[in-house]
Amino acid sequence: GGLPSGHAAVAFAIATIVTLSTQDPIASLLTIALAVMVSHSRLLLKIHTTREVVLGAAMGTALTLAVLLLFKMVG
């Protein structure tokens, strides 16, 4: 493991992109559910601590929002 969880960061980054780019609430809920399952698997396998997974999820979401905002400002 490590700080933060890269798997959680990538999973929540994907969930953030899908949620913001689709009008389909089911697709959004499914990707968020998958991100939660990926993160939970890191805990079950004792690869990461809860803190590492939560920080990874927050970092993935925050960086994705920052990049999308940057592209919106530039474009």
PDB file of N, CA and C in Angstrom:
ATOM      1  N   GLY A   1       0.809  -1.186   0.000  1.00  0.00           N
ATOM      2  CA  GLY A   1       0.000   0.000   0.000  1.00  0.00           C
ATOM      3  C   GLY A   1       0.852   1.250   0.000  1.00  0.00           C
ATOM      4  N   GLY A   2       0.238   2.320   0.217  1.00  0.00           N
ATOM      5  CA  GLY A   2       0.909   3.602   0.276  1.00  0.00           C
ATOM      6  C   GLY A   2      -0.113   4.685   0.496  1.00  0.00           C
ATOM      7  N   LEU A   3       0.395   5.875   0.649  1.00  0.00           N
ATOM      8  CA  LEU A   3      -0.503   7.008   0.886  1.00  0.00           C
ATOM      9  C   LEU A   3      -0.439   7.926  -0.302  1.00  0.00           C
ATOM     10  N   PRO A   4      -1.501   8.209  -0.985  1.00  0.00           N
ATOM     11  CA  PRO A   4      -2.862   7.674  -0.848  1.00  0.00           C
ATOM     12  C   PRO A   4      -3.024   6.397  -1.675  1.00  0.00           C
ATOM     13  N   SER A   5      -4.184   5.805  -1.592  1.00  0.00           N
ATOM     14  CA  SER A   5      -4.487   4.625  -2.395  1.00  0.00           C
ATOM     15  C   SER A   5      -4.705   5.042  -3.852  1.00  0.00           C
ATOM     16  N   GLY A   6      -3.826   4.578  -4.722  1.00  0.00           N
ATOM     17  CA  GLY A   6      -3.958   4.894  -6.143  1.00  0.00           C
ATOM     18  C   GLY A   6      -5.194   4.282  -6.767  1.00  0.00           C
ATOM     19  N   HIS A   7      -5.546   3.075  -6.325  1.00  0.00           N
ATOM     20  CA  HIS A   7      -6.750   2.433  -6.862  1.00  0.00           C
ATOM     21  C   HIS A   7      -7.993   3.249  -6.523  1.00  0.00           C
ATOM     22  N   ALA A   8      -8.084   3.710  -5.285  1.00  0.00           N
ATOM     23  CA  ALA A   8      -9.237   4.522  -4.882  1.00  0.00           C
ATOM     24  C   ALA A   8      -9.244   5.845  -5.642  1.00  0.00           C
ATOM     25  N   ALA A   9      -8.074   6.440  -5.831  1.00  0.00           N
ATOM     26  CA  ALA A   9      -7.993   7.717  -6.546  1.00  0.00           C
ATOM     27  C   ALA A   9      -8.475   7.573  -7.990  1.00  0.00           C
ATOM     28  N   VAL A  10      -8.013   6.549  -8.675  1.00  0.00           N
ATOM     29  CA  VAL A  10      -8.416   6.345 -10.073  1.00  0.00           C
ATOM     30  C   VAL A  10      -9.901   5.993 -10.162  1.00  0.00           C
ATOM     31  N   ALA A  11     -10.371   5.132  -9.275  1.00  0.00           N
ATOM     32  CA  ALA A  11     -11.783   4.733  -9.302  1.00  0.00           C
ATOM     33  C   ALA A  11     -12.698   5.938  -9.081  1.00  0.00           C
ATOM     34  N   PHE A  12     -12.361   6.791  -8.134  1.00  0.00           N
ATOM     35  CA  PHE A  12     -13.200   7.956  -7.881  1.00  0.00           C
ATOM     36  C   PHE A  12     -13.023   9.040  -8.929  1.00  0.00           C
ATOM     37  N   ALA A  13     -11.864   9.094  -9.564  1.00  0.00           N
ATOM     38  CA  ALA A  13     -11.684  10.024 -10.683  1.00  0.00           C
ATOM     39  C   ALA A  13     -12.616   9.633 -11.832  1.00  0.00           C
ATOM     40  N   ILE A  14     -12.680   8.351 -12.139  1.00  0.00           N
ATOM     41  CA  ILE A  14     -13.569   7.869 -13.194  1.00  0.00           C
ATOM     42  C   ILE A  14     -15.033   8.125 -12.817  1.00  0.00           C
ATOM     43  N   ALA A  15     -15.381   7.846 -11.568  1.00  0.00           N
ATOM     44  CA  ALA A  15     -16.757   8.077 -11.126  1.00  0.00           C
ATOM     45  C   ALA A  15     -17.124   9.556 -11.221  1.00  0.00           C
ATOM     46  N   THR A  16     -16.180  10.429 -10.915  1.00  0.00           N
ATOM     47  CA  THR A  16     -16.430  11.872 -11.002  1.00  0.00           C
ATOM     48  C   THR A  16     -16.659  12.299 -12.446  1.00  0.00           C
ATOM     49  N   ILE A  17     -15.822  11.810 -13.351  1.00  0.00           N
ATOM     50  CA  ILE A  17     -15.970  12.162 -14.771  1.00  0.00           C
ATOM     51  C   ILE A  17     -17.308  11.666 -15.309  1.00  0.00           C
ATOM     52  N   VAL A  18     -17.651  10.434 -15.004  1.00  0.00           N
ATOM     53  CA  VAL A  18     -18.916   9.879 -15.498  1.00  0.00           C
ATOM     54  C   VAL A  18     -20.098  10.656 -14.921  1.00  0.00           C
ATOM     55  N   THR A  19     -20.048  10.945 -13.639  1.00  0.00           N
ATOM     56  CA  THR A  19     -21.144  11.669 -12.991  1.00  0.00           C
ATOM     57  C   THR A  19     -21.342  13.051 -13.597  1.00  0.00           C
ATOM     58  N   LEU A  20     -20.249  13.745 -13.886  1.00  0.00           N
ATOM     59  CA  LEU A  20     -20.354  15.094 -14.427  1.00  0.00           C
ATOM     60  C   LEU A  20     -20.654  15.141 -15.924  1.00  0.00           C
ATOM     61  N   SER A  21     -20.406  14.057 -16.622  1.00  0.00           N
ATOM     62  CA  SER A  21     -20.579  14.088 -18.081  1.00  0.00           C
ATOM     63  C   SER A  21     -21.808  13.338 -18.575  1.00  0.00           C
ATOM     64  N   THR A  22     -22.568  12.744 -17.693  1.00  0.00           N
ATOM     65  CA  THR A  22     -23.748  12.014 -18.127  1.00  0.00           C
ATOM     66  C   THR A  22     -25.001  12.592 -17.478  1.00  0.00           C
ATOM     67  N   GLN A  23     -26.092  12.410 -18.152  1.00  0.00           N
ATOM     68  CA  GLN A  23     -27.391  12.798 -17.602  1.00  0.00           C
ATOM     69  C   GLN A  23     -28.111  11.586 -17.012  1.00  0.00           C
ATOM     70  N   ASP A  24     -27.461  10.430 -17.071  1.00  0.00           N
ATOM     71  CA  ASP A  24     -28.071   9.186 -16.621  1.00  0.00           C
ATOM     72  C   ASP A  24     -27.716   8.906 -15.160  1.00  0.00           C
ATOM     73  N   PRO A  25     -28.678   9.025 -14.259  1.00  0.00           N
ATOM     74  CA  PRO A  25     -28.367   8.804 -12.839  1.00  0.00           C
ATOM     75  C   PRO A  25     -27.978   7.356 -12.531  1.00  0.00           C
ATOM     76  N   ILE A  26     -28.459   6.416 -13.316  1.00  0.00           N
ATOM     77  CA  ILE A  26     -28.106   5.011 -13.074  1.00  0.00           C
ATOM     78  C   ILE A  26     -26.633   4.778 -13.397  1.00  0.00           C
ATOM     79  N   ALA A  27     -26.163   5.333 -14.501  1.00  0.00           N
ATOM     80  CA  ALA A  27     -24.740   5.200 -14.846  1.00  0.00           C
ATOM     81  C   ALA A  27     -23.880   5.833 -13.765  1.00  0.00           C
ATOM     82  N   SER A  28     -24.317   6.969 -13.279  1.00  0.00           N
ATOM     83  CA  SER A  28     -23.585   7.657 -12.219  1.00  0.00           C
ATOM     84  C   SER A  28     -23.542   6.814 -10.950  1.00  0.00           C
ATOM     85  N   LEU A  29     -24.673   6.299 -10.539  1.00  0.00           N
ATOM     86  CA  LEU A  29     -24.724   5.470  -9.329  1.00  0.00           C
ATOM     87  C   LEU A  29     -23.892   4.200  -9.466  1.00  0.00           C
ATOM     88  N   LEU A  30     -23.927   3.598 -10.649  1.00  0.00           N
ATOM     89  CA  LEU A  30     -23.147   2.374 -10.856  1.00  0.00           C
ATOM     90  C   LEU A  30     -21.646   2.636 -10.793  1.00  0.00           C
ATOM     91  N   THR A  31     -21.188   3.746 -11.377  1.00  0.00           N
ATOM     92  CA  THR A  31     -19.757   4.029 -11.322  1.00  0.00           C
ATOM     93  C   THR A  31     -19.311   4.405  -9.907  1.00  0.00           C
ATOM     94  N   ILE A  32     -20.170   5.097  -9.182  1.00  0.00           N
ATOM     95  CA  ILE A  32     -19.840   5.398  -7.783  1.00  0.00           C
ATOM     96  C   ILE A  32     -19.800   4.104  -6.967  1.00  0.00           C
ATOM     97  N   ALA A  33     -20.754   3.217  -7.222  1.00  0.00           N
ATOM     98  CA  ALA A  33     -20.768   1.924  -6.523  1.00  0.00           C
ATOM     99  C   ALA A  33     -19.508   1.121  -6.841  1.00  0.00           C
ATOM    100  N   LEU A  34     -19.087   1.143  -8.095  1.00  0.00           N
ATOM    101  CA  LEU A  34     -17.855   0.437  -8.455  1.00  0.00           C
ATOM    102  C   LEU A  34     -16.641   1.051  -7.771  1.00  0.00           C
ATOM    103  N   ALA A  35     -16.600   2.371  -7.678  1.00  0.00           N
ATOM    104  CA  ALA A  35     -15.485   3.039  -6.998  1.00  0.00           C
ATOM    105  C   ALA A  35     -15.448   2.648  -5.517  1.00  0.00           C
ATOM    106  N   VAL A  36     -16.621   2.569  -4.909  1.00  0.00           N
ATOM    107  CA  VAL A  36     -16.694   2.150  -3.504  1.00  0.00           C
ATOM    108  C   VAL A  36     -16.228   0.702  -3.359  1.00  0.00           C
ATOM    109  N   MET A  37     -16.619  -0.160  -4.295  1.00  0.00           N
ATOM    110  CA  MET A  37     -16.207  -1.564  -4.231  1.00  0.00           C
ATOM    111  C   MET A  37     -14.701  -1.724  -4.416  1.00  0.00           C
ATOM    112  N   VAL A  38     -14.122  -0.961  -5.334  1.00  0.00           N
ATOM    113  CA  VAL A  38     -12.663  -1.002  -5.526  1.00  0.00           C
ATOM    114  C   VAL A  38     -11.971  -0.579  -4.229  1.00  0.00           C
ATOM    115  N   SER A  39     -12.445   0.500  -3.654  1.00  0.00           N
ATOM    116  CA  SER A  39     -11.848   1.008  -2.420  1.00  0.00           C
ATOM    117  C   SER A  39     -12.017   0.009  -1.273  1.00  0.00           C
ATOM    118  N   HIS A  40     -13.192  -0.573  -1.188  1.00  0.00           N
ATOM    119  CA  HIS A  40     -13.456  -1.555  -0.131  1.00  0.00           C
ATOM    120  C   HIS A  40     -12.561  -2.778  -0.277  1.00  0.00           C
ATOM    121  N   SER A  41     -12.306  -3.185  -1.514  1.00  0.00           N
ATOM    122  CA  SER A  41     -11.443  -4.351  -1.729  1.00  0.00           C
ATOM    123  C   SER A  41     -10.027  -4.093  -1.217  1.00  0.00           C
ATOM    124  N   ARG A  42      -9.560  -2.843  -1.311  1.00  0.00           N
ATOM    125  CA  ARG A  42      -8.232  -2.504  -0.803  1.00  0.00           C
ATOM    126  C   ARG A  42      -8.189  -2.655   0.719  1.00  0.00           C
ATOM    127  N   LEU A  43      -9.319  -2.369   1.354  1.00  0.00           N
ATOM    128  CA  LEU A  43      -9.395  -2.532   2.807  1.00  0.00           C
ATOM    129  C   LEU A  43      -9.500  -4.006   3.199  1.00  0.00           C
ATOM    130  N   LEU A  44     -10.337  -4.746   2.473  1.00  0.00           N
ATOM    131  CA  LEU A  44     -10.518  -6.170   2.788  1.00  0.00           C
ATOM    132  C   LEU A  44      -9.233  -6.965   2.634  1.00  0.00           C
ATOM    133  N   LEU A  45      -8.434  -6.610   1.639  1.00  0.00           N
ATOM    134  CA  LEU A  45      -7.169  -7.305   1.411  1.00  0.00           C
ATOM    135  C   LEU A  45      -6.054  -6.789   2.318  1.00  0.00           C
ATOM    136  N   LYS A  46      -6.399  -5.811   3.145  1.00  0.00           N
ATOM    137  CA  LYS A  46      -5.460  -5.193   4.088  1.00  0.00           C
ATOM    138  C   LYS A  46      -4.229  -4.623   3.392  1.00  0.00           C
ATOM    139  N   ILE A  47      -4.463  -4.071   2.200  1.00  0.00           N
ATOM    140  CA  ILE A  47      -3.396  -3.420   1.453  1.00  0.00           C
ATOM    141  C   ILE A  47      -3.272  -1.961   1.900  1.00  0.00           C
ATOM    142  N   HIS A  48      -4.413  -1.358   2.258  1.00  0.00           N
ATOM    143  CA  HIS A  48      -4.450   0.029   2.694  1.00  0.00           C
ATOM    144  C   HIS A  48      -5.255   0.156   3.972  1.00  0.00           C
ATOM    145  N   THR A  49      -5.017   1.256   4.661  1.00  0.00           N
ATOM    146  CA  THR A  49      -5.840   1.594   5.822  1.00  0.00           C
ATOM    147  C   THR A  49      -7.021   2.435   5.348  1.00  0.00           C
ATOM    148  N   THR A  50      -7.985   2.618   6.229  1.00  0.00           N
ATOM    149  CA  THR A  50      -9.146   3.450   5.889  1.00  0.00           C
ATOM    150  C   THR A  50      -8.698   4.856   5.518  1.00  0.00           C
ATOM    151  N   ARG A  51      -7.752   5.393   6.256  1.00  0.00           N
ATOM    152  CA  ARG A  51      -7.241   6.741   5.990  1.00  0.00           C
ATOM    153  C   ARG A  51      -6.656   6.848   4.586  1.00  0.00           C
ATOM    154  N   GLU A  52      -5.875   5.863   4.182  1.00  0.00           N
ATOM    155  CA  GLU A  52      -5.251   5.884   2.856  1.00  0.00           C
ATOM    156  C   GLU A  52      -6.291   5.815   1.744  1.00  0.00           C
ATOM    157  N   VAL A  53      -7.327   5.006   1.954  1.00  0.00           N
ATOM    158  CA  VAL A  53      -8.384   4.867   0.951  1.00  0.00           C
ATOM    159  C   VAL A  53      -9.216   6.150   0.861  1.00  0.00           C
ATOM    160  N   VAL A  54      -9.570   6.714   2.002  1.00  0.00           N
ATOM    161  CA  VAL A  54     -10.366   7.948   1.999  1.00  0.00           C
ATOM    162  C   VAL A  54      -9.567   9.085   1.366  1.00  0.00           C
ATOM    163  N   LEU A  55      -8.295   9.196   1.706  1.00  0.00           N
ATOM    164  CA  LEU A  55      -7.466  10.236   1.092  1.00  0.00           C
ATOM    165  C   LEU A  55      -7.311  10.015  -0.413  1.00  0.00           C
ATOM    166  N   GLY A  56      -7.203   8.768  -0.839  1.00  0.00           N
ATOM    167  CA  GLY A  56      -7.136   8.468  -2.266  1.00  0.00           C
ATOM    168  C   GLY A  56      -8.414   8.863  -2.986  1.00  0.00           C
ATOM    169  N   ALA A  57      -9.547   8.544  -2.393  1.00  0.00           N
ATOM    170  CA  ALA A  57     -10.837   8.898  -2.993  1.00  0.00           C
ATOM    171  C   ALA A  57     -10.989  10.414  -3.078  1.00  0.00           C
ATOM    172  N   ALA A  58     -10.620  11.103  -2.013  1.00  0.00           N
ATOM    173  CA  ALA A  58     -10.722  12.566  -2.004  1.00  0.00           C
ATOM    174  C   ALA A  58      -9.767  13.186  -3.024  1.00  0.00           C
ATOM    175  N   MET A  59      -8.562  12.657  -3.087  1.00  0.00           N
ATOM    176  CA  MET A  59      -7.583  13.190  -4.031  1.00  0.00           C
ATOM    177  C   MET A  59      -8.023  12.947  -5.470  1.00  0.00           C
ATOM    178  N   GLY A  60      -8.509  11.766  -5.780  1.00  0.00           N
ATOM    179  CA  GLY A  60      -8.979  11.471  -7.127  1.00  0.00           C
ATOM    180  C   GLY A  60     -10.120  12.370  -7.545  1.00  0.00           C
ATOM    181  N   THR A  61     -11.056  12.588  -6.643  1.00  0.00           N
ATOM    182  CA  THR A  61     -12.192  13.467  -6.929  1.00  0.00           C
ATOM    183  C   THR A  61     -11.735  14.909  -7.090  1.00  0.00           C
ATOM    184  N   ALA A  62     -10.922  15.391  -6.165  1.00  0.00           N
ATOM    185  CA  ALA A  62     -10.477  16.790  -6.188  1.00  0.00           C
ATOM    186  C   ALA A  62      -9.618  17.100  -7.417  1.00  0.00           C
ATOM    187  N   LEU A  63      -8.688  16.220  -7.736  1.00  0.00           N
ATOM    188  CA  LEU A  63      -7.829  16.470  -8.897  1.00  0.00           C
ATOM    189  C   LEU A  63      -8.627  16.430 -10.196  1.00  0.00           C
ATOM    190  N   THR A  64      -9.585  15.532 -10.269  1.00  0.00           N
ATOM    191  CA  THR A  64     -10.429  15.472 -11.464  1.00  0.00           C
ATOM    192  C   THR A  64     -11.243  16.750 -11.611  1.00  0.00           C
ATOM    193  N   LEU A  65     -11.820  17.224 -10.517  1.00  0.00           N
ATOM    194  CA  LEU A  65     -12.577  18.471 -10.573  1.00  0.00           C
ATOM    195  C   LEU A  65     -11.675  19.646 -10.960  1.00  0.00           C
ATOM    196  N   ALA A  66     -10.462  19.677 -10.431  1.00  0.00           N
ATOM    197  CA  ALA A  66      -9.524  20.759 -10.755  1.00  0.00           C
ATOM    198  C   ALA A  66      -9.134  20.742 -12.237  1.00  0.00           C
ATOM    199  N   VAL A  67      -8.859  19.558 -12.769  1.00  0.00           N
ATOM    200  CA  VAL A  67      -8.489  19.449 -14.185  1.00  0.00           C
ATOM    201  C   VAL A  67      -9.658  19.843 -15.078  1.00  0.00           C
ATOM    202  N   LEU A  68     -10.855  19.374 -14.749  1.00  0.00           N
ATOM    203  CA  LEU A  68     -12.024  19.731 -15.548  1.00  0.00           C
ATOM    204  C   LEU A  68     -12.292  21.230 -15.497  1.00  0.00           C
ATOM    205  N   LEU A  69     -12.120  21.832 -14.337  1.00  0.00           N
ATOM    206  CA  LEU A  69     -12.292  23.278 -14.209  1.00  0.00           C
ATOM    207  C   LEU A  69     -11.239  24.026 -15.009  1.00  0.00           C
ATOM    208  N   LEU A  70     -10.008  23.544 -14.971  1.00  0.00           N
ATOM    209  CA  LEU A  70      -8.926  24.158 -15.738  1.00  0.00           C
ATOM    210  C   LEU A  70      -9.224  24.109 -17.244  1.00  0.00           C
ATOM    211  N   PHE A  71      -9.668  22.970 -17.730  1.00  0.00           N
ATOM    212  CA  PHE A  71      -9.996  22.845 -19.143  1.00  0.00           C
ATOM    213  C   PHE A  71     -11.181  23.745 -19.523  1.00  0.00           C
ATOM    214  N   LYS A  72     -12.127  23.887 -18.607  1.00  0.00           N
ATOM    215  CA  LYS A  72     -13.275  24.750 -18.864  1.00  0.00           C
ATOM    216  C   LYS A  72     -12.827  26.220 -18.940  1.00  0.00           C
ATOM    217  N   MET A  73     -11.885  26.624 -18.104  1.00  0.00           N
ATOM    218  CA  MET A  73     -11.395  27.996 -18.103  1.00  0.00           C
ATOM    219  C   MET A  73     -10.545  28.285 -19.350  1.00  0.00           C
ATOM    220  N   VAL A  74      -9.753  27.311 -19.772  1.00  0.00           N
ATOM    221  CA  VAL A  74      -8.867  27.505 -20.926  1.00  0.00           C
ATOM    222  C   VAL A  74      -9.665  27.426 -22.217  1.00  0.00           C
ATOM    223  N   GLY A  75     -10.594  26.495 -22.301  1.00  0.00           N
ATOM    224  CA  GLY A  75     -11.343  26.258 -23.533  1.00  0.00           C
ATOM    225  C   GLY A  75     -12.529  27.081 -23.638  1.00  0.00           C
TER     226      GLY A  75
END
